[in-house]
Amino acid sequence: MTARTALPRRTDNDQVLRNLGLVGVLAALVVIGIVTRPELYSDPAWVRNNILTILQQASAIGVVTVGMTFVIIGGGIDLSVGAIIALAGVWSTTLATQAYGAAGMIFTALVVGLAVGLVNGVLIAYGKLVSFIATLAMLVSARGLAAQISGKQTQVSTNDTINSIASSRLIGIPVLVWILAAVVVAGWVLLNRTTFGRRTVAVGGNPEAARLAGIDVKRHTMLLFVLSGLCCGIAAIMLTSQATSAQAAMANLYELDAIAAAIIGGTLLSGGRGTIVGALFGVLVFSTITNLFAINNLATEVQNMVKGGIIVAAVLLQQFRYRSLTNLLRRRNDPDIS
Amino acid sequence: MTARTALPRRTDNDQVLRNLGLVGVLAALVVIGIVTRPELYSDPAWVRNNILTILQQASAIGVVTVGMTFVIIGGGIDLSVGAIIALAGVWSTTLATQAYGAAGMIFTALVVGLAVGLVNGVLIAYGKLVSFIATLAMLVSARGLAAQISGKQTQVSTNDTINSIASSRLIGIPVLVWILAAVVVAGWVLLNRTTFGRRTVAVGGNPEAARLAGIDVKRHTMLLFVLSGLCCGIAAIMLTSQATSAQAAMANLYELDAIAAAIIGGTLLSGGRGTIVGALFGVLVFSTITNLFAINNLATEVQNMVKGGIIVAAVLLQQFRYRSLTNLLRRRNDPDIS
Amino acid sequence: MSKLATVLRLTDVVKTFPGVRALDGVHLEVAEGEVHCLLGQNGAGKSTLIKILAGVHHADSGELLWRGEPFAPATPQAAMRAGIATIYQELDLVDHLSVAENVFLGHEPSRFGFTRRRATAAATRRILESLGHPEIPPGRLIKDLPAAGKQIVSMARALSHDAKLIVMDEPSAVLAHDEVENLFRIIRELTANGIAVVYISHRLAEIREIGDRVTVLKDGRTTAAGLSARTPTRELVGKMTGRAFEYVFPPRVSTDTRTEPLLTVDRLSRAGEFADVSLTVHPGEIVGIAGLVGSGRSELLETIFGARRPDTGTVTLDGHRITGVGTAVRHGMGMAPEERKSQALLLDEPVFKNMTLASFAAFARAGFTAARDEQAAARRTADDLDLRPRDVDRPVRTLSGGNQQKVVVGRWLLGHTRLLLLDEPTRGVDVGARAELYQVVHDLAADGVGVLLVSSEVPEVLGLADRVLVMREGRLIREAPAGDLDEDTVLDLVMAGSLMEGEAA
Amino acid sequence: ACTSNDPADTAQVKTDTSGNANAATGPKVVIGFSAPAADHGWIAAITNNAKAQAAQYSDVELRTVEAGADAAAQRAALATLIAQKPNVIVMLPHDGKELNATGLEAMRAGIPVVNLDRAFPSAAAYRLQIKGDNYGMGLAAGQYIGEQLKAKGVSNPIIGEIPGIDSLELTQERTAGLNAALAVYGFKVANRRPAEFTADSGQAAATALLQALPKMDALWNHDDDQGIGVLAAVKQANRGEFFMVGGAGSKTAIEAITKDDSVLKATVTYSPSMASSAISLARLIGQGKGMSDLVELQVPKEITLASETITKDNASKYAKLGF
Ligand SMILES: Nc1ncnc2c1ncn2[C@@H]1O[C@H](COP(=O)(O)OP(=O)(O)OP(=O)(O)O)[C@@H](O)[C@H]1O
Ligand SMILES: Nc1ncnc2c1ncn2[C@@H]1O[C@H](COP(=O)(O)OP(=O)(O)OP(=O)(O)O)[C@@H](O)[C@H]1O
Ligand SMILES: [Mg+2]
Ligand SMILES: [Mg+2]
């Protein structure tokens, strides 16, 4: 029995290895970029700029993915993220709201995000609806409401403060990237260093055990959807700033992208396990793929065909690395047992 | 104690009650229709025709939902159904395929469906990919390939046999409805009366238990995706016949509709439980909602807002009926116990 | 003892689940600082009772007094706040949280919502040390602990609360002999501090050793309250079952081991789990494997069954190489695994479908299942195993723990099983049913079925098996006919073993 | 010459490149081109026309960048294009408002932008705006329907409408045009079921519409691609008491009008030939030339193509233009 103490903390390793796998995938994508467009990659300024562009393109969906990761770890799913963004974006760019200036617009987007998340949360936690159905219903409704509010028009943001968020930099790094970084760090701390985060894992991993441990599972579930709604509110501002406008169809299919990024990053769709860093890597993989296609100017249909293949390859590669390295590590660390 | 043998099979009761709930929802929708458009509902011929139309419009998605229900009960999810339909539809309407006549087109659609399902199944069962990711990748790739094949054009079917499927009737009932009925009956028998169905429930409910009971979980998982692919192949023919054409963007978002219908019908998203009849009712609810909106000429954005509400109300109503009725039935049947 | 104050008093507690009256007038009185044992057959209502105390279920009627006050905890949290901590029968831990996080789940030491990880780890280490398990790392994830380690963590969790009453629902079921001693030491320390313990176990010997008083439940009613723990077995069993019978092993007809072996395991190894294991099982023979928890027996059984791939070595059943579960089952091997919930049961499915999970294909005709035949066969097996309730259409989830175990064993009585692997088959099974299970195993053996049995209860291995293998740290260190061994020898072998090493077969 | 005014004198969708001073080879012009991913015949035709037109000129190099599935993807793609500094950029934005900032960026970088079809709100974001007339399209359809019904003497007609994706602004404009034209006759739309520019969605929308209107006099379907499904639905429902007007002017639609064997009697154009014109004009802008039929020395800032009504009578003239 005493020999067991020597065992490493296996899963932390698992996570690091999974993430390493994703870093490998990212590296592979970059190598493909270098090989196919050497002339671009030979210019350091271009490379630097390209990295920032990739990060910037990943920022809004990255923020959404952080919220989604919490929801999935907590045992749910949120199909309404894209719709929440649209509703928050549209609401905060109505003429009436724009009259209150940037602060009013930001406030509106966040409150709309929180409110819709709250409705989701209440329906799911207390109305006992399956989250898939409740958020699907919300997807449909919120986009409908957004269309109603905007009169199906693209609403242009005339607020320079808002519009300049997307074009400003801080210490050479785009503000949007800073926002993403802040959300990721906050998400990591929340998941790994707070009671809220630990309880999220418990609620998703074994709700019965969580209940027996005295956790208010319903309340916690509700809060997870509120959190996701809040992230959507933030993302709505980011996207509005990027597009200097908002419309009912914006952030289309973000739900799929966010879920896919979270899962590729190692979050278990059935809940109880997941990592914020992995989710970030998942987002970066997707955004790097898009970049790679753009610099190679692939036709969209070819892009799509290839993209599916890359996703599969990425996950396989990651699994492969993960398994073989895990085995290696196990052997090395467990010689005392056999 | 012997009195217990007289107890109804609890699980079946639950299912029947859930389905009763959905029948209630359907009835409510019809009542709303009658109240809002009495002049239409006063014409028996119109009513008869309307029922057939609803069924006909539900037929292709219904077939897909049967396959999806199997996949979900078996613990997976298939996001690629819409894309498979598009690929099968496009492939079977290329000029080269159309040259082989109706049989060639049907054969092509079914083979494409089976083949794509097989690829999904192999990736998931043997490549150990999460089904969400594998089928998402397939979604992207298959639509890309469909766009490539069709040159992004709408391919018109010039085959009269194919085109007439959608307009033909048998004993006064549209052929498409017959196909749906056949698939539903076959699906019901397969799920409830065969070893394949039993394995599906076991594999989805507790894969480890299934494995330790000697079931080849991988092979079975693979077969489930093949089955779903086959259903998509059938649906591709049905849709092609209805639209007398196929294109890469056809059957857009069918995956969401099919999953939602299955879940509303009482299938557990986490696997191990589900009913074909429930899934059919789920599809009918959606198709009746669309019909109700049409006859009342609701604007799209209002439609969407209302639709979300109806979905939530339907599930809540169903839960409510289900709980109270279950309790009633239980009380009535168990007098010997207290 | 009798002058100690009563802390908990239950009168006429009734609890009905849809279709079952689980509690039908329960009385219970627990005094400060005593170990109060709850005894009763599978499904008698013990777990239900303690879940009412823990705020998980709510009584339909009846009176609960907790330290003189009426008490009806609405949530587990309320019960914990009142000073009642519970170790549940089903391990309810979160796989992807660490040991420390599980111990303090729901009442994490924190500052402004931030967990104090060092403090949590230190507190956990202290508790684990007091439990005699300083080797369990607080930072280790639960999923990486063996079953016994999980049980320790469950105990640590109960101790992490400042409880006045600790309820333990079959805590010893997954513990080996030495661990049980350790558990008793802790219980004695607790009671010395005035903490009351409600202790549930199916092992009468344990109740004798640790218990002060006993309350017996039968079919949801208290049939005897406040008996002395030293009440004769015959009387206790009588109160539990309404019948009188002993914890006995039926006599064995000797088997002819000169026949060709049914199962041959040749130098099987899996890194980190077990090494160089060779053994045989003959038709009609019962072979028992004794060993400490964590000695690798479960892994060995799973590897023989083909559920794990061996690093080296072969398994042959009747001349057929076993390469996977599929071939194993096809050639007539069956296994009742250790963790029934995660490894064996479809909880929402009815009993009969669980029983026929490995054989429904054999009942089927041309791929179409024969539900009626399955039900009839399952009903017969339910009779053989004394399943309660005897309703094979009820979802397994609603069965008590012991009855669920019977369903798992019953699965392999239905098919054409020729070699049965049993991993802790009587865990959580009550005395009466245990005797029936032993009889079933003997009948199987008499029909020529080979049985390979793993059990942490040495008397069970010695009483049931013809031949005993002793396993320690992944190696077989001794093989002998059961008659040549006694409990002390086996325990010595299992724990120390050094003296006997040379004798290893 | 501008294709929209006189399509008959061009080979399908290419402008006449001979017998015209502007056709003479000039300095080399690199034209960057971006249009949304096409899952629709019209957009596919836009890209094809642009490529075909560019191939006509020896002094034009066309660099197409794929614009992906949404505005964000197109922004990213255009960022890489701007970095390559082409002489002119021709783009069909996913959404003019959402790509306004990108248009400004290119213009600021000294690259003239030709906006195809979907206007930027800011005039500084483009050098030339060439677009179809969505409102005019609805107007034309409404006028045709109104005239026909008036001629038949129907006083209280039941009119159906099947738009494309309803959340798009262009759909809103088309609907507004239709309603305005019908109002002149005192008519209005009885039921409106949007589809998604695909044939199967057209079939579904039309089936629902036909069910809601057991008797109908006229139907405007915004898009000929989805119209394939609409016509199928009409046949499947065994209906024929009304006439239908299409939109965009696809080859199949023009053929059907010519054959006159279905309810489809007319279609109002929204021709993808505008892409060809855009390339020609982009070349002129790049070379600093004007349009030879105009007195002005430079290409004008805005060109809006008229929407024409194709009927059986003039269908032969348009046959070549169908996409
Ligand atoms: N959630 C539930 N729903 C329906 N019936 C239940 C439920 N939980 C327990 N029961 C039933 O209540 C009765 C008492 O079960 P309980 O778990 O309390 O027994 P137990 O005495 O703990 O048995 P064991 O020794 O096997 O653990 C059993 O008949 C069981 O089937
Ligand atoms: N999930 C796991 N992760 C890491 N090591 C494990 C795990 N499960 C078991 N082990 C290791 O495998 C060995 C055997 O464990 P196990 O508890 O299954 O043995 P056992 O003899 O079957 O005991 P039991 O009486 O509990 O069945 C031990 O060294 C244990 O540490
Ligand atoms: Mg119990
Ligand atoms: Mg074990």
PDB file of C-alpha atoms in Angstrom, chain C residues 94-237:
ATOM      1  CA  VAL C  94     -16.813  12.411  -7.993  1.00  0.00           C
ATOM      2  CA  ASP C  95     -14.315  10.710 -10.269  1.00  0.00           C
ATOM      3  CA  HIS C  96     -12.562  13.761 -11.578  1.00  0.00           C
ATOM      4  CA  LEU C  97     -12.064  15.538  -8.306  1.00  0.00           C
ATOM      5  CA  SER C  98      -9.132  14.824  -6.045  1.00  0.00           C
ATOM      6  CA  VAL C  99      -9.318  12.935  -2.784  1.00  0.00           C
ATOM      7  CA  ALA C 100      -9.181  16.173  -0.787  1.00  0.00           C
ATOM      8  CA  GLU C 101     -11.814  17.842  -2.949  1.00  0.00           C
ATOM      9  CA  ASN C 102     -14.128  14.886  -2.485  1.00  0.00           C
ATOM     10  CA  VAL C 103     -13.646  14.826   1.256  1.00  0.00           C
ATOM     11  CA  PHE C 104     -14.580  18.480   1.576  1.00  0.00           C
ATOM     12  CA  LEU C 105     -17.087  18.646  -1.280  1.00  0.00           C
ATOM     13  CA  GLY C 106     -19.906  20.971  -0.290  1.00  0.00           C
ATOM     14  CA  HIS C 107     -18.064  22.428   2.673  1.00  0.00           C
ATOM     15  CA  GLU C 108     -14.744  23.380   1.165  1.00  0.00           C
ATOM     16  CA  PRO C 109     -12.371  25.454   3.238  1.00  0.00           C
ATOM     17  CA  SER C 110     -12.350  28.674   1.261  1.00  0.00           C
ATOM     18  CA  ARG C 111     -11.670  32.356   1.327  1.00  0.00           C
ATOM     19  CA  PHE C 112     -13.991  34.587  -0.738  1.00  0.00           C
ATOM     20  CA  GLY C 113     -14.999  31.531  -2.713  1.00  0.00           C
ATOM     21  CA  PHE C 114     -11.418  30.613  -3.516  1.00  0.00           C
ATOM     22  CA  THR C 115     -10.537  27.154  -2.331  1.00  0.00           C
ATOM     23  CA  ARG C 116      -7.712  26.946   0.171  1.00  0.00           C
ATOM     24  CA  ARG C 117      -5.980  24.041  -1.400  1.00  0.00           C
ATOM     25  CA  ARG C 118      -3.125  23.724   1.043  1.00  0.00           C
ATOM     26  CA  ALA C 119      -5.427  23.849   4.052  1.00  0.00           C
ATOM     27  CA  THR C 120      -7.772  21.344   2.404  1.00  0.00           C
ATOM     28  CA  ALA C 121      -4.935  18.980   1.624  1.00  0.00           C
ATOM     29  CA  ALA C 122      -3.531  19.272   5.127  1.00  0.00           C
ATOM     30  CA  ALA C 123      -6.898  18.648   6.743  1.00  0.00           C
ATOM     31  CA  THR C 124      -7.470  15.690   4.445  1.00  0.00           C
ATOM     32  CA  ARG C 125      -4.077  14.269   5.253  1.00  0.00           C
ATOM     33  CA  ARG C 126      -4.857  14.530   8.949  1.00  0.00           C
ATOM     34  CA  ILE C 127      -8.127  12.694   8.561  1.00  0.00           C
ATOM     35  CA  LEU C 128      -6.567  10.027   6.356  1.00  0.00           C
ATOM     36  CA  GLU C 129      -3.820   9.560   8.911  1.00  0.00           C
ATOM     37  CA  SER C 130      -6.343   9.142  11.681  1.00  0.00           C
ATOM     38  CA  LEU C 131      -7.950   6.525   9.455  1.00  0.00           C
ATOM     39  CA  GLY C 132      -4.624   4.758   9.191  1.00  0.00           C
ATOM     40  CA  HIS C 133      -4.170   5.592   5.522  1.00  0.00           C
ATOM     41  CA  PRO C 134      -1.468   8.210   5.254  1.00  0.00           C
ATOM     42  CA  GLU C 135      -0.438   6.695   1.913  1.00  0.00           C
ATOM     43  CA  ILE C 136      -3.474   7.974   0.025  1.00  0.00           C
ATOM     44  CA  PRO C 137      -2.350  11.233  -1.614  1.00  0.00           C
ATOM     45  CA  PRO C 138      -4.902  14.016  -1.099  1.00  0.00           C
ATOM     46  CA  GLY C 139      -4.177  15.277  -4.597  1.00  0.00           C
ATOM     47  CA  ARG C 140      -4.876  11.970  -6.332  1.00  0.00           C
ATOM     48  CA  LEU C 141      -7.990  11.802  -8.460  1.00  0.00           C
ATOM     49  CA  ILE C 142     -10.697   9.491  -7.154  1.00  0.00           C
ATOM     50  CA  LYS C 143     -10.922   7.590 -10.410  1.00  0.00           C
ATOM     51  CA  ASP C 144      -7.357   6.448  -9.884  1.00  0.00           C
ATOM     52  CA  LEU C 145      -8.086   4.874  -6.518  1.00  0.00           C
ATOM     53  CA  PRO C 146      -9.024   1.219  -6.106  1.00  0.00           C
ATOM     54  CA  ALA C 147     -12.414   0.448  -4.610  1.00  0.00           C
ATOM     55  CA  ALA C 148     -11.033   0.116  -1.099  1.00  0.00           C
ATOM     56  CA  GLY C 149      -9.359   3.488  -1.315  1.00  0.00           C
ATOM     57  CA  LYS C 150     -12.652   5.012  -2.355  1.00  0.00           C
ATOM     58  CA  GLN C 151     -14.301   3.542   0.702  1.00  0.00           C
ATOM     59  CA  ILE C 152     -11.645   5.151   2.883  1.00  0.00           C
ATOM     60  CA  VAL C 153     -12.329   8.479   1.217  1.00  0.00           C
ATOM     61  CA  SER C 154     -16.043   8.085   1.897  1.00  0.00           C
ATOM     62  CA  MET C 155     -15.207   7.546   5.522  1.00  0.00           C
ATOM     63  CA  ALA C 156     -12.892  10.507   5.556  1.00  0.00           C
ATOM     64  CA  ARG C 157     -15.697  12.593   4.156  1.00  0.00           C
ATOM     65  CA  ALA C 158     -18.022  11.588   6.982  1.00  0.00           C
ATOM     66  CA  LEU C 159     -15.304  12.385   9.518  1.00  0.00           C
ATOM     67  CA  SER C 160     -14.653  15.774   7.957  1.00  0.00           C
ATOM     68  CA  HIS C 161     -17.971  16.932   9.323  1.00  0.00           C
ATOM     69  CA  ASP C 162     -18.211  17.734  12.971  1.00  0.00           C
ATOM     70  CA  ALA C 163     -20.787  15.003  13.418  1.00  0.00           C
ATOM     71  CA  LYS C 164     -22.619  13.769  16.493  1.00  0.00           C
ATOM     72  CA  LEU C 165     -23.938  10.756  14.661  1.00  0.00           C
ATOM     73  CA  ILE C 166     -22.223   8.892  11.882  1.00  0.00           C
ATOM     74  CA  VAL C 167     -24.247   6.477   9.827  1.00  0.00           C
ATOM     75  CA  MET C 168     -22.333   3.771   7.995  1.00  0.00           C
ATOM     76  CA  ASP C 169     -24.169   1.750   5.373  1.00  0.00           C
ATOM     77  CA  GLU C 170     -22.205  -1.453   4.795  1.00  0.00           C
ATOM     78  CA  PRO C 171     -18.810   0.189   5.053  1.00  0.00           C
ATOM     79  CA  SER C 172     -17.040  -3.129   5.383  1.00  0.00           C
ATOM     80  CA  ALA C 173     -18.464  -4.604   2.189  1.00  0.00           C
ATOM     81  CA  VAL C 174     -15.499  -3.530   0.119  1.00  0.00           C
ATOM     82  CA  LEU C 175     -12.922  -3.837   2.880  1.00  0.00           C
ATOM     83  CA  ALA C 176     -10.562  -6.691   3.496  1.00  0.00           C
ATOM     84  CA  HIS C 177      -9.888  -8.252   6.814  1.00  0.00           C
ATOM     85  CA  ASP C 178      -7.123  -5.946   8.025  1.00  0.00           C
ATOM     86  CA  GLU C 179      -9.050  -2.910   6.861  1.00  0.00           C
ATOM     87  CA  VAL C 180     -12.063  -3.925   8.876  1.00  0.00           C
ATOM     88  CA  GLU C 181      -9.920  -4.060  11.996  1.00  0.00           C
ATOM     89  CA  ASN C 182      -8.751  -0.584  11.195  1.00  0.00           C
ATOM     90  CA  LEU C 183     -12.322   0.568  10.724  1.00  0.00           C
ATOM     91  CA  PHE C 184     -13.262  -0.823  14.105  1.00  0.00           C
ATOM     92  CA  ARG C 185     -10.419   1.001  15.750  1.00  0.00           C
ATOM     93  CA  ILE C 186     -11.714   4.252  14.303  1.00  0.00           C
ATOM     94  CA  ILE C 187     -15.260   3.501  15.377  1.00  0.00           C
ATOM     95  CA  ARG C 188     -14.047   2.869  18.912  1.00  0.00           C
ATOM     96  CA  GLU C 189     -12.230   6.193  18.925  1.00  0.00           C
ATOM     97  CA  LEU C 190     -15.370   7.944  17.734  1.00  0.00           C
ATOM     98  CA  THR C 191     -17.630   6.401  20.311  1.00  0.00           C
ATOM     99  CA  ALA C 192     -15.104   7.117  23.047  1.00  0.00           C
ATOM    100  CA  ASN C 193     -15.663  10.764  22.173  1.00  0.00           C
ATOM    101  CA  GLY C 194     -19.381  10.398  22.620  1.00  0.00           C
ATOM    102  CA  ILE C 195     -20.201  10.160  18.937  1.00  0.00           C
ATOM    103  CA  ALA C 196     -22.949   7.718  18.101  1.00  0.00           C
ATOM    104  CA  VAL C 197     -22.546   5.329  15.185  1.00  0.00           C
ATOM    105  CA  VAL C 198     -25.268   3.542  13.267  1.00  0.00           C
ATOM    106  CA  TYR C 199     -23.626   0.567  11.648  1.00  0.00           C
ATOM    107  CA  ILE C 200     -25.103  -1.577   8.906  1.00  0.00           C
ATOM    108  CA  SER C 201     -23.572  -4.872   7.905  1.00  0.00           C
ATOM    109  CA  HIS C 202     -24.608  -8.306   6.787  1.00  0.00           C
ATOM    110  CA  ARG C 203     -21.703  -9.890   8.654  1.00  0.00           C
ATOM    111  CA  LEU C 204     -22.879 -11.029  12.062  1.00  0.00           C
ATOM    112  CA  ALA C 205     -19.353 -11.537  13.296  1.00  0.00           C
ATOM    113  CA  GLU C 206     -18.647  -7.857  12.810  1.00  0.00           C
ATOM    114  CA  ILE C 207     -21.775  -6.890  14.653  1.00  0.00           C
ATOM    115  CA  ARG C 208     -20.731  -9.076  17.529  1.00  0.00           C
ATOM    116  CA  GLU C 209     -17.331  -7.454  17.621  1.00  0.00           C
ATOM    117  CA  ILE C 210     -18.173  -3.784  17.307  1.00  0.00           C
ATOM    118  CA  GLY C 211     -21.871  -3.406  18.110  1.00  0.00           C
ATOM    119  CA  ASP C 212     -23.453  -2.437  21.375  1.00  0.00           C
ATOM    120  CA  ARG C 213     -27.087  -2.857  20.470  1.00  0.00           C
ATOM    121  CA  VAL C 214     -28.946  -4.177  17.472  1.00  0.00           C
ATOM    122  CA  THR C 215     -32.189  -3.190  15.801  1.00  0.00           C
ATOM    123  CA  VAL C 216     -33.567  -5.696  13.322  1.00  0.00           C
ATOM    124  CA  LEU C 217     -35.707  -4.739  10.351  1.00  0.00           C
ATOM    125  CA  LYS C 218     -37.864  -7.080   8.372  1.00  0.00           C
ATOM    126  CA  ASP C 219     -39.966  -5.968   5.403  1.00  0.00           C
ATOM    127  CA  GLY C 220     -39.790  -2.367   6.518  1.00  0.00           C
ATOM    128  CA  ARG C 221     -40.821  -3.018  10.128  1.00  0.00           C
ATOM    129  CA  THR C 222     -38.793  -3.129  13.290  1.00  0.00           C
ATOM    130  CA  THR C 223     -39.000  -6.700  14.553  1.00  0.00           C
ATOM    131  CA  ALA C 224     -36.599  -6.238  17.426  1.00  0.00           C
ATOM    132  CA  ALA C 225     -35.168  -3.084  18.924  1.00  0.00           C
ATOM    133  CA  GLY C 226     -32.307  -2.504  21.274  1.00  0.00           C
ATOM    134  CA  LEU C 227     -31.198  -6.149  21.464  1.00  0.00           C
ATOM    135  CA  SER C 228     -27.774  -6.845  22.851  1.00  0.00           C
ATOM    136  CA  ALA C 229     -25.176  -7.372  20.160  1.00  0.00           C
ATOM    137  CA  ARG C 230     -24.412 -10.663  21.804  1.00  0.00           C
ATOM    138  CA  THR C 231     -27.814 -12.125  21.066  1.00  0.00           C
ATOM    139  CA  PRO C 232     -27.330 -15.629  19.613  1.00  0.00           C
ATOM    140  CA  THR C 233     -27.109 -15.839  15.857  1.00  0.00           C
ATOM    141  CA  ARG C 234     -30.065 -18.163  15.616  1.00  0.00           C
ATOM    142  CA  GLU C 235     -32.265 -15.617  17.312  1.00  0.00           C
ATOM    143  CA  LEU C 236     -31.047 -12.692  15.205  1.00  0.00           C
ATOM    144  CA  VAL C 237     -31.463 -14.548  11.965  1.00  0.00           C
TER     145      VAL C 237
END
